[in-house]
Amino acid sequence: MNISGAEAVVRSLMAENVDTIFGYPGGAIMPVYDALYDFQDELKHILTRHEQGAVHAAQGYARVSGKVGVCIATSGPGATNLLTGIADAMIDSTPLVCITGQVASHLLGTDAFQETDVVGISMPVTKWNAQVTRAEDIAPVLAKAFYVARSGRPGPVLVDITKDAQFELFNFEYETCKKLFSYDPYPVIDEAKVKEAADLINKAERPYVLVGQGVLLGDAVKELKAFVEKAGLPTASTILGLSSLEVSHPLYVGMLGMHGNYGPNLLTNECDVLVAVGMRFDDRVTGDLSRYAKQAKVIHLELDPSEIDKNVKADVPVLGDCKHSLTLLTKLVENRHHKDWLARFKYCDQKEYNRVIKNELLSSRDELNMAEVIHRLSELTKGEAVLVTDVGQHQMIAQRYYRFSDHRTNVTSGGLGTMGFCLPAAIGAKLARPDKLVLAVMGDGGFQMTPQELGTIMQTGVDLKVLILNNEFLGMVRQWQELFFDKRYSFTEMQNPNFQKLAEAYGIKTAKVSSRDCLDEILKQFINHKGSFVLEVRVGREQNVFPMVSTGSSVAEVRLD
């Protein structure tokens, strides 16, 4: 088949069973867009309003579907506009293939119009990247890109293709990549280490499991549940690990982290065996490392060797795919119940309820608070919706109060903390799962970083429910200014536009609520409306998010107020 390099790009995507791509055209990628014109029935292209919107949408699509997300941009500013999302995908282990156009090969290094060394600048934030200058290399490089992106610990890959390579004709063949020399994405599990781990768990009086996103990425939800149920292990989750175990499960004890639940943080420093599954001991989880779980024997089930002993020394490292290591471990652990130890978590839950939750859910103040809005949203949707959040106070509240009942339904920016992530990521999530209700929950600050993606909603007709929790502040920064900078609110107060008029300009149904009396009725309208809906909820301007582990503190010093 003698075709152009541009058509080879399209046919390569189709060979990898890609059905949806997100992008924005421009000069250096125009040949690929011309080729796409003839394949619109086989390959859906979503025109976002900014390249950052394209990469975040691809992230949302990948996180919900489990497939590789794909985005396309032109050279220069088009490529650099992808970098925030690529960095976000790298730290959150999201599989992406990002394709960028580049100036013709004879112009490389000449500072030609819209030339940028995107391979050089993206190297630190990609799992792998490559530049293609010959059409014949397009298919094998893209095959490798998809294999690297999805295998082992997933991540983003960037392929930069010169314009002349896109025009060049060659004899196209495509062969999927199944193996690469010197790249071993799935280490062989050491069964002796599994046995050692099981022995520690069987002898433990206060065992504790911490679950990260690796369980979801490794499709190990069933294996995790079988493991913790057999051994009777209290289980907490990182933010990205949420939905690995349903919130209603009797062994689920809550969320870890700076604004996680009280018991999961406090009792990290009381357990005798700590089992970490597919998580990387991020600083927001550990607090002061010098005072983190020093009393415990640490078992770390992890696929990526670089994460072993990086932050927390593992007494028993179990390297390998957790889907398999959990299966092996479950066979060796004993049937046990830790009634007294679980009671400690319940005691902490009650303390948190009395000091924090009761005041937030049963507030007598006139102003609404974020917690009651998310709590009611969770009840109305039975925890079954896909919840996509931005970054800030609303994010922490949403993760704590939404009761996830299905896996792969929590989409947020974890490690990079990217404001503006939510709206485009939610579009991608909805396109990946059109059968699911998708809730895009964001603050007024995050919404205004990518509001142009309302245009993508308008053009695609995607049915997305957008909730803006408006406190007229950059809330999380303001909270820190209140607690640690003597209430010196330096440039955190927001003067916002009329969000309803903005939504109406894009032809999207909209409403605003600030009264508790009509909250329930409007939330029901919001959820049940056929088509997209932007709902603004005015909440208290100076509300804070607790519990909280302050920077530099031990997890045992978690604050309730």
Coordinates of C-alpha atoms in Angstrom, one line a residue:
M1 CA 0.0 0.0 0.0
N2 CA 1.8 3.1 -1.2
I3 CA 0.6 6.0 0.9
S4 CA 1.8 9.2 2.5
G5 CA 3.3 9.4 5.9
A6 CA 0.3 11.4 7.0
E7 CA -2.1 8.7 6.0
A8 CA 0.2 6.2 7.7
V9 CA -0.3 8.1 11.0
V10 CA -4.1 7.7 10.6
R11 CA -3.9 4.0 9.6
S12 CA -1.5 3.3 12.5
L13 CA -4.0 4.7 15.0
M14 CA -6.7 2.6 13.5
A15 CA -4.5 -0.5 13.7
E16 CA -4.1 0.2 17.4
N17 CA -8.0 0.2 17.7
V18 CA -8.1 3.9 18.5
D19 CA -11.6 5.2 18.1
T20 CA -11.3 8.8 19.5
I21 CA -8.6 11.4 19.3
F22 CA -8.4 15.0 20.6
G23 CA -6.6 17.7 18.8
Y24 CA -6.1 21.1 17.3
P25 CA -4.8 21.6 13.7
G26 CA -2.0 23.8 12.5
G27 CA 0.6 24.2 9.8
A28 CA 3.1 21.5 10.7
I29 CA 0.4 18.8 11.3
M30 CA -1.8 19.8 8.4
P31 CA -1.0 16.8 6.2
V32 CA -2.3 14.5 9.0
Y33 CA -5.5 16.5 9.3
D34 CA -5.9 16.3 5.6
A35 CA -5.6 12.5 5.8
L36 CA -8.1 12.4 8.7
Y37 CA -10.7 14.0 6.4
D38 CA -11.1 10.7 4.6
F39 CA -11.5 8.6 7.8
Q40 CA -14.1 10.5 9.7
D41 CA -16.4 7.5 9.8
E42 CA -13.8 5.2 11.3
L43 CA -12.0 7.7 13.6
K44 CA -13.7 10.3 15.7
H45 CA -11.7 13.6 16.1
I46 CA -12.7 16.0 18.8
L47 CA -11.7 19.6 18.1
T48 CA -10.9 21.2 21.5
R49 CA -10.5 24.9 21.9
H50 CA -6.9 24.7 23.2
E51 CA -4.1 22.1 23.0
Q52 CA -4.1 21.8 26.8
G53 CA -7.8 20.9 26.5
A54 CA -6.9 18.2 24.0
V55 CA -4.3 16.5 26.3
H56 CA -6.5 16.7 29.4
A57 CA -9.4 15.3 27.4
A58 CA -7.2 12.4 26.3
Q59 CA -6.2 11.9 30.0
G60 CA -9.9 11.7 31.1
Y61 CA -10.6 9.3 28.2
A62 CA -7.7 7.1 29.2
R63 CA -8.4 7.1 33.0
V64 CA -12.0 6.0 32.5
S65 CA -11.7 3.6 29.6
G66 CA -8.3 2.0 30.5
K67 CA -7.2 2.6 26.9
V68 CA -4.4 4.7 25.6
G69 CA -5.5 8.4 25.1
V70 CA -4.5 10.1 21.9
C71 CA -4.0 13.8 21.2
I72 CA -2.5 15.7 18.2
A73 CA -1.1 19.2 17.9
T74 CA 1.1 21.2 15.6
S75 CA 4.7 22.3 16.2
G76 CA 5.9 25.2 18.3
P77 CA 3.2 26.6 20.6
G78 CA 0.8 23.7 19.7
A79 CA 3.4 21.2 21.1
T80 CA 4.4 23.3 24.1
N81 CA 0.7 23.8 25.0
L82 CA 0.6 20.0 25.5
L83 CA 3.4 19.9 28.0
T84 CA 1.3 20.6 31.2
G85 CA -1.0 17.7 30.4
I86 CA 1.9 15.5 29.5
A87 CA 3.6 16.3 32.8
D88 CA 0.4 15.6 34.6
A89 CA 0.0 12.3 32.8
M90 CA 3.6 11.3 33.6
I91 CA 3.3 11.8 37.4
D92 CA -0.2 10.2 37.5
S93 CA 0.8 7.2 35.2
T94 CA -1.8 7.9 32.5
P95 CA -1.1 6.2 29.1
L96 CA -1.1 8.7 26.3
V97 CA 0.3 8.9 22.8
C98 CA 0.8 12.5 21.8
I99 CA 1.6 13.3 18.2
T100 CA 3.1 16.6 17.2
G101 CA 3.9 18.1 13.8
Q102 CA 7.3 19.5 13.2
V103 CA 9.0 21.7 10.6
A104 CA 10.5 20.0 7.6
S105 CA 13.7 18.1 8.4
H106 CA 16.0 20.4 6.4
L107 CA 14.8 23.3 8.6
L108 CA 15.5 21.6 12.0
G109 CA 17.9 23.7 14.1
T110 CA 17.4 26.8 12.0
D111 CA 14.8 28.6 14.2
A112 CA 12.2 28.2 11.5
F113 CA 8.7 29.5 12.0
Q114 CA 7.0 27.6 14.9
E115 CA 10.1 25.3 15.4
T116 CA 10.6 24.1 18.9
D117 CA 12.7 21.2 20.2
V118 CA 9.7 19.5 21.6
V119 CA 11.6 16.2 22.0
G120 CA 14.2 17.9 24.1
I121 CA 11.8 19.8 26.3
S122 CA 9.4 16.9 26.7
M123 CA 12.1 14.4 27.7
P124 CA 11.8 14.8 31.5
V125 CA 8.0 14.5 31.4
T126 CA 7.5 11.5 29.0
K127 CA 8.0 7.8 29.4
W128 CA 9.6 7.8 26.0
N129 CA 9.7 10.2 23.0
A130 CA 11.0 10.2 19.4
Q131 CA 11.3 12.4 16.4
V132 CA 10.5 10.9 13.0
T133 CA 12.0 12.4 9.8
R134 CA 11.2 9.6 7.3
A135 CA 7.8 8.2 6.4
E136 CA 9.0 4.6 6.6
D137 CA 9.7 5.1 10.3
I138 CA 6.2 6.3 11.2
A139 CA 4.5 2.9 11.6
P140 CA 7.2 1.2 13.7
V141 CA 7.7 4.3 15.9
L142 CA 4.0 4.6 16.6
A143 CA 3.7 0.8 17.3
K144 CA 6.5 1.2 19.9
A145 CA 4.8 4.3 21.3
F146 CA 1.6 2.5 22.0
Y147 CA 3.4 -0.5 23.5
V148 CA 5.5 1.7 25.8
A149 CA 2.5 3.9 26.8
R150 CA 0.3 1.0 27.9
S151 CA 2.8 -1.6 29.2
G152 CA 4.2 -1.8 32.7
R153 CA 3.6 1.4 34.6
P154 CA 1.7 3.4 32.0
G155 CA 2.7 6.9 31.0
P156 CA 2.7 9.5 28.2
V157 CA 4.7 9.1 25.0
L158 CA 5.4 11.8 22.4
V159 CA 6.1 11.3 18.7
D160 CA 7.2 14.4 16.8
I161 CA 6.9 14.0 13.0
T162 CA 8.5 16.4 10.5
K163 CA 6.3 17.8 7.8
D164 CA 8.3 16.3 4.9
A165 CA 7.9 12.8 6.5
Q166 CA 4.1 13.4 6.5
F167 CA 4.1 14.2 2.7
E168 CA 6.6 11.4 1.7
L169 CA 5.1 8.3 0.0
F170 CA 6.2 4.8 1.0
N171 CA 5.0 1.2 1.2
F172 CA 2.9 1.0 4.4
E173 CA 2.8 -2.0 6.6
Y174 CA 1.8 -2.1 10.3
E175 CA 2.9 -4.6 12.9
T176 CA 1.9 -4.1 16.5
C177 CA 4.8 -4.0 19.0
K178 CA 4.8 -6.8 21.6
K179 CA 8.4 -6.7 22.9
L180 CA 11.4 -4.3 23.1
F181 CA 15.0 -5.1 23.7
S182 CA 16.2 -4.0 27.1
Y183 CA 12.7 -3.0 28.2
D184 CA 11.1 -5.4 30.7
P185 CA 7.8 -3.9 31.9
Y186 CA 6.7 -6.8 34.0
P187 CA 9.3 -8.1 36.4
V188 CA 9.1 -11.7 37.5
I189 CA 7.6 -11.9 41.0
D190 CA 9.9 -13.4 43.6
E191 CA 7.6 -15.9 45.4
A192 CA 10.0 -16.1 48.4
K193 CA 9.2 -12.4 49.0
V194 CA 5.5 -13.1 48.7
K195 CA 5.9 -15.9 51.3
E196 CA 7.8 -13.5 53.6
A197 CA 5.0 -10.9 53.2
A198 CA 2.3 -13.4 54.0
D199 CA 4.2 -14.5 57.2
L200 CA 4.3 -10.9 58.4
I201 CA 0.6 -10.4 57.7
N202 CA -0.4 -13.6 59.4
K203 CA 1.5 -12.6 62.6
A204 CA 0.3 -9.0 62.7
E205 CA -2.0 -7.7 65.3
R206 CA -2.6 -4.3 63.6
P207 CA -2.1 -4.8 59.9
Y208 CA -3.1 -2.0 57.5
V209 CA -3.4 -1.8 53.7
L210 CA -2.7 1.4 51.7
V211 CA -4.0 1.3 48.2
G212 CA -2.9 3.4 45.3
Q213 CA -3.9 3.8 41.6
G214 CA -1.7 0.8 40.7
V215 CA -4.6 -1.4 41.6
L216 CA -6.8 0.3 39.0
L217 CA -4.1 0.5 36.4
G218 CA -3.3 -3.2 36.9
D219 CA -6.9 -4.2 36.7
A220 CA -6.6 -5.8 40.2
V221 CA -9.8 -4.6 41.8
K222 CA -11.1 -8.1 42.3
E223 CA -7.8 -9.4 43.5
L224 CA -7.5 -6.6 46.1
K225 CA -11.0 -7.3 47.4
A226 CA -10.3 -11.0 47.8
F227 CA -7.0 -10.3 49.6
V228 CA -8.3 -7.8 52.2
E229 CA -11.5 -9.8 52.8
K230 CA -9.6 -13.1 53.5
A231 CA -7.1 -11.5 55.9
G232 CA -9.6 -9.0 57.4
L233 CA -7.4 -6.0 56.6
P234 CA -8.5 -2.4 57.2
T235 CA -7.9 -0.6 53.9
A236 CA -7.3 3.1 53.1
S237 CA -6.8 4.7 49.7
T238 CA -4.8 7.5 48.2
I239 CA -6.6 10.1 46.2
L240 CA -5.9 8.3 42.9
G241 CA -6.6 4.9 44.4
L242 CA -10.2 5.9 45.3
S243 CA -12.8 3.6 43.8
S244 CA -10.4 0.6 44.0
L245 CA -12.6 -0.6 46.9
E246 CA -16.1 0.6 47.3
V247 CA -16.6 3.2 50.0
S248 CA -19.4 1.1 51.6
H249 CA -17.2 -1.9 52.1
P250 CA -16.8 -2.7 55.8
L251 CA -13.0 -2.9 55.5
Y252 CA -12.7 0.4 53.8
V253 CA -11.6 3.0 56.4
G254 CA -11.1 6.2 54.3
M255 CA -8.8 8.4 52.4
L256 CA -5.1 9.1 53.1
G257 CA -3.3 12.4 52.7
M258 CA -3.0 16.0 53.7
H259 CA -6.8 16.4 53.7
G260 CA -7.7 12.8 54.1
N261 CA -9.7 11.2 56.9
Y262 CA -8.6 11.4 60.5
G263 CA -8.2 7.7 61.3
P264 CA -6.3 6.6 58.1
N265 CA -3.7 9.3 58.8
L266 CA -3.4 8.9 62.6
L267 CA -3.3 5.1 62.7
T268 CA -0.6 4.9 60.1
N269 CA 1.7 5.5 63.0
E270 CA 0.0 2.8 65.2
C271 CA -0.1 -0.2 62.8
D272 CA 2.5 -3.0 63.1
V273 CA 2.5 -4.1 59.5
L274 CA 1.9 -1.7 56.6
V275 CA 1.0 -3.1 53.2
A276 CA 1.3 -0.6 50.4
V277 CA -0.2 -1.8 47.1
G278 CA 0.5 0.2 43.9
M279 CA 1.3 3.5 45.6
R280 CA 4.4 5.6 45.7
F281 CA 4.4 7.1 49.2
D282 CA 3.9 10.7 47.9
D283 CA 4.8 13.5 50.4
R284 CA 1.1 14.4 50.6
V285 CA 0.5 10.9 52.0
T286 CA 3.5 10.5 54.3
G287 CA 4.0 14.0 55.8
D288 CA 7.3 14.1 57.6
L289 CA 9.1 11.0 56.4
S290 CA 11.4 10.9 59.5
R291 CA 8.3 10.2 61.6
Y292 CA 6.3 8.1 59.2
A293 CA 5.3 4.5 60.3
K294 CA 8.6 3.9 62.1
Q295 CA 7.0 1.3 64.3
A296 CA 5.8 -0.8 61.3
K297 CA 7.2 -3.5 59.1
V298 CA 6.5 -2.2 55.5
I299 CA 5.5 -4.5 52.7
H300 CA 5.5 -2.8 49.3
L301 CA 3.8 -4.4 46.3
E302 CA 4.9 -2.3 43.3
L303 CA 5.5 -2.7 39.5
D304 CA 8.0 0.1 39.1
P305 CA 11.4 -0.7 40.6
S306 CA 12.3 3.0 40.9
E307 CA 9.5 3.4 43.6
I308 CA 10.9 0.7 45.9
D309 CA 12.8 2.4 48.8
K310 CA 12.5 5.8 47.1
N311 CA 10.7 7.4 49.9
V312 CA 9.9 4.7 52.5
K313 CA 12.2 1.8 53.1
A314 CA 10.4 -1.5 52.4
D315 CA 11.2 -4.4 54.8
V316 CA 9.6 -6.8 52.2
P317 CA 9.5 -5.4 48.6
V318 CA 7.4 -7.5 46.2
L319 CA 8.2 -6.3 42.8
G320 CA 5.8 -7.2 40.0
D321 CA 2.2 -6.8 38.7
C322 CA -0.1 -6.5 41.7
K323 CA -2.8 -8.4 39.9
H324 CA -0.5 -11.5 40.1
S325 CA 1.3 -10.7 43.4
L326 CA -2.1 -10.2 45.2
T327 CA -3.3 -13.5 43.9
L328 CA -0.3 -15.3 45.2
L329 CA -0.4 -13.4 48.5
T330 CA -4.1 -14.2 49.0
K331 CA -3.4 -18.0 48.8
L332 CA -0.9 -17.7 51.7
V333 CA -2.7 -15.4 54.1
E334 CA -4.9 -16.8 56.9
N335 CA -8.5 -16.1 57.4
R336 CA -8.5 -13.5 60.2
H337 CA -10.6 -10.8 61.8
H338 CA -9.1 -7.8 63.5
K339 CA -12.1 -6.6 65.5
D340 CA -10.3 -4.5 68.1
W341 CA -8.0 -2.9 65.5
L342 CA -11.0 -2.0 63.2
A343 CA -12.7 -0.6 66.3
R344 CA -9.9 2.0 66.5
F345 CA -10.7 3.2 63.0
K346 CA -14.4 3.4 63.9
Y347 CA -13.6 5.4 67.0
C348 CA -11.6 7.9 64.9
D349 CA -14.4 8.0 62.4
Q350 CA -16.8 9.0 65.2
K351 CA -14.4 11.7 66.4
E352 CA -14.1 13.1 62.9
Y353 CA -17.8 13.1 62.5
N354 CA -18.4 14.9 65.8
R355 CA -15.7 17.5 65.2
V356 CA -15.9 18.0 61.4
I357 CA -18.5 16.1 59.4
K358 CA -21.6 16.9 61.6
N359 CA -20.9 20.6 61.4
E360 CA -20.5 20.5 57.6
L361 CA -23.5 18.3 56.8
L362 CA -25.9 19.7 59.4
S363 CA -24.8 23.4 59.1
S364 CA -27.2 25.9 60.6
R365 CA -25.4 28.8 58.8
D366 CA -27.3 30.5 56.0
E367 CA -24.5 29.9 53.5
L368 CA -24.1 26.6 51.8
N369 CA -20.9 24.6 52.2
M370 CA -19.2 22.4 49.7
A371 CA -19.5 19.2 51.8
E372 CA -23.3 19.2 51.9
V373 CA -23.5 19.8 48.2
I374 CA -21.2 16.9 47.4
H375 CA -22.8 14.7 50.0
R376 CA -26.3 15.2 48.5
L377 CA -24.9 14.7 45.0
S378 CA -23.5 11.4 46.1
E379 CA -26.8 10.3 47.6
L380 CA -28.8 11.3 44.5
T381 CA -26.4 9.5 42.1
K382 CA -25.8 6.5 44.5
G383 CA -22.1 7.0 44.1
E384 CA -22.3 5.5 40.6
A385 CA -21.3 8.6 38.5
V386 CA -17.9 9.3 37.1
L387 CA -16.6 12.2 39.3
V388 CA -14.1 14.4 37.6
T389 CA -12.6 17.1 39.8
D390 CA -10.2 20.1 39.4
V391 CA -7.7 21.1 42.1
G392 CA -8.3 22.9 45.3
Q393 CA -10.7 22.8 48.3
H394 CA -13.6 21.4 46.3
Q395 CA -11.3 18.5 45.2
M396 CA -10.5 17.5 48.7
I397 CA -14.2 17.8 49.8
A398 CA -15.4 15.9 46.7
Q399 CA -12.9 13.0 47.4
R400 CA -14.0 12.8 51.0
Y401 CA -17.8 13.0 50.6
Y402 CA -18.5 11.3 47.3
R403 CA -19.1 7.6 48.1
F404 CA -17.6 5.8 45.1
S405 CA -19.4 2.5 44.4
D406 CA -17.8 1.6 41.0
H407 CA -14.1 1.5 40.0
R408 CA -12.5 3.8 37.5
T409 CA -15.0 6.5 38.4
N410 CA -12.6 8.9 40.1
V411 CA -10.7 11.3 37.7
T412 CA -8.5 14.0 39.2
S413 CA -5.1 15.6 38.9
G414 CA -3.1 14.0 41.7
G415 CA 0.6 14.5 41.6
L416 CA 0.9 17.6 39.5
G417 CA -2.2 19.3 40.9
T418 CA -3.2 21.0 37.6
M419 CA -5.9 23.6 37.8
G420 CA -7.9 23.7 34.6
F421 CA -7.8 19.9 34.3
C422 CA -11.4 19.2 35.1
L423 CA -13.5 20.5 32.3
P424 CA -11.6 19.0 29.4
A425 CA -10.9 15.8 31.3
A426 CA -14.6 15.4 32.0
I427 CA -15.3 15.8 28.2
G428 CA -12.8 12.9 27.5
A429 CA -14.3 10.8 30.3
K430 CA -17.9 11.2 29.0
L431 CA -16.8 10.3 25.4
A432 CA -15.1 7.2 26.9
R433 CA -18.2 6.2 28.9
P434 CA -21.3 7.7 27.2
D435 CA -23.4 5.3 29.3
K436 CA -22.3 6.9 32.6
L437 CA -23.4 10.1 34.3
V438 CA -20.2 12.3 34.4
L439 CA -20.0 15.1 36.9
A440 CA -17.4 17.8 36.4
V441 CA -16.9 19.4 39.8
M442 CA -14.6 22.5 40.0
G443 CA -14.0 25.7 41.8
D444 CA -14.4 29.2 40.3
G445 CA -10.7 29.5 39.9
G446 CA -10.1 26.2 38.1
F447 CA -13.1 26.7 35.8
Q448 CA -11.7 30.0 34.5
M449 CA -8.4 28.3 33.4
T450 CA -10.1 26.3 30.6
P451 CA -13.6 27.8 30.2
Q452 CA -13.2 27.8 26.4
E453 CA -13.8 24.1 26.4
L454 CA -17.5 24.9 26.8
G455 CA -17.1 25.4 23.0
T456 CA -16.1 21.8 22.7
I457 CA -19.2 20.8 24.6
M458 CA -21.3 22.9 22.3
Q459 CA -19.8 21.5 19.1
T460 CA -19.8 17.9 20.1
G461 CA -23.2 17.9 22.0
V462 CA -21.6 15.9 24.8
D463 CA -23.9 15.5 27.8
L464 CA -21.8 16.7 30.7
K465 CA -22.9 18.0 34.1
V466 CA -20.7 20.9 35.2
L467 CA -20.8 22.0 38.8
I468 CA -19.0 25.2 39.8
L469 CA -18.6 25.6 43.6
N470 CA -18.0 29.4 43.8
N471 CA -16.5 30.9 46.9
E472 CA -15.0 33.9 45.1
F473 CA -11.5 32.9 46.3
L474 CA -8.6 30.6 45.3
G475 CA -9.9 28.7 48.2
M476 CA -7.0 26.3 49.1
V477 CA -4.4 29.1 48.9
R478 CA -6.6 31.4 50.9
Q479 CA -7.0 28.6 53.6
W480 CA -3.2 28.4 53.9
Q481 CA -3.0 32.2 54.0
E482 CA -5.5 32.2 56.9
L483 CA -3.8 29.5 58.9
F484 CA -0.1 30.2 58.2
F485 CA 0.2 33.8 56.9
D486 CA -1.9 35.7 59.4
K487 CA -4.9 36.1 57.1
R488 CA -2.9 38.2 54.6
Y489 CA -5.0 37.3 51.6
S490 CA -2.5 38.2 48.9
F491 CA -4.1 38.1 45.5
T492 CA -6.5 35.2 46.2
E493 CA -9.8 36.9 46.0
M494 CA -11.6 36.4 42.7
Q495 CA -13.8 38.9 40.8
N496 CA -15.8 36.5 38.7
P497 CA -17.9 36.9 35.5
N498 CA -21.5 35.9 35.2
F499 CA -21.2 32.2 34.8
Q500 CA -24.8 31.8 33.6
K501 CA -24.3 34.3 30.8
L502 CA -21.1 32.5 29.8
A503 CA -22.8 29.1 29.7
E504 CA -25.8 30.6 27.8
A505 CA -23.4 32.1 25.2
Y506 CA -22.4 28.5 24.4
G507 CA -26.1 27.3 24.3
I508 CA -25.8 25.3 27.5
K509 CA -28.5 25.1 30.1
T510 CA -27.5 26.8 33.3
A511 CA -28.7 27.7 36.8
K512 CA -27.4 29.2 40.0
V513 CA -28.3 28.4 43.6
S514 CA -27.2 29.9 46.9
S515 CA -30.1 28.7 49.2
R516 CA -30.3 25.4 51.0
D517 CA -34.1 25.5 50.6
C518 CA -33.9 24.9 46.8
L519 CA -30.6 23.0 46.6
D520 CA -32.2 19.5 46.4
E521 CA -34.7 20.5 43.7
I522 CA -32.0 22.1 41.5
L523 CA -29.6 19.2 42.0
K524 CA -32.2 16.8 40.7
Q525 CA -32.9 19.0 37.7
F526 CA -29.1 19.2 37.1
I527 CA -28.6 15.4 37.2
N528 CA -31.7 14.5 35.2
H529 CA -31.5 17.1 32.4
K530 CA -30.9 15.6 29.0
G531 CA -27.9 17.5 27.7
S532 CA -25.1 19.5 29.3
F533 CA -25.9 21.7 32.3
V534 CA -23.7 24.3 34.1
L535 CA -24.7 24.7 37.7
E536 CA -23.1 27.4 39.9
V537 CA -23.5 26.9 43.6
R538 CA -22.5 29.8 45.8
V539 CA -20.8 28.6 48.9
G540 CA -19.3 30.3 52.0
R541 CA -16.3 32.5 51.1
E542 CA -14.0 31.5 54.0
Q543 CA -14.7 27.9 54.7
N544 CA -11.8 25.6 55.4
V545 CA -11.1 21.9 54.7
F546 CA -10.3 19.7 57.6
P547 CA -8.9 17.2 58.6
M548 CA -5.4 18.6 57.6
V549 CA -1.9 17.4 58.0
S550 CA 0.2 20.6 57.8
T551 CA 3.4 20.6 55.7
G552 CA 6.3 19.3 57.8
S553 CA 4.0 17.6 60.3
S554 CA 3.7 13.9 61.1
V555 CA 0.6 12.1 59.9
A556 CA -0.1 11.6 63.6
E557 CA -0.5 15.3 64.0
V558 CA -3.5 15.5 61.8
R559 CA -5.7 18.5 62.7
L560 CA -9.5 18.4 63.0
D561 CA -9.8 22.2 63.2

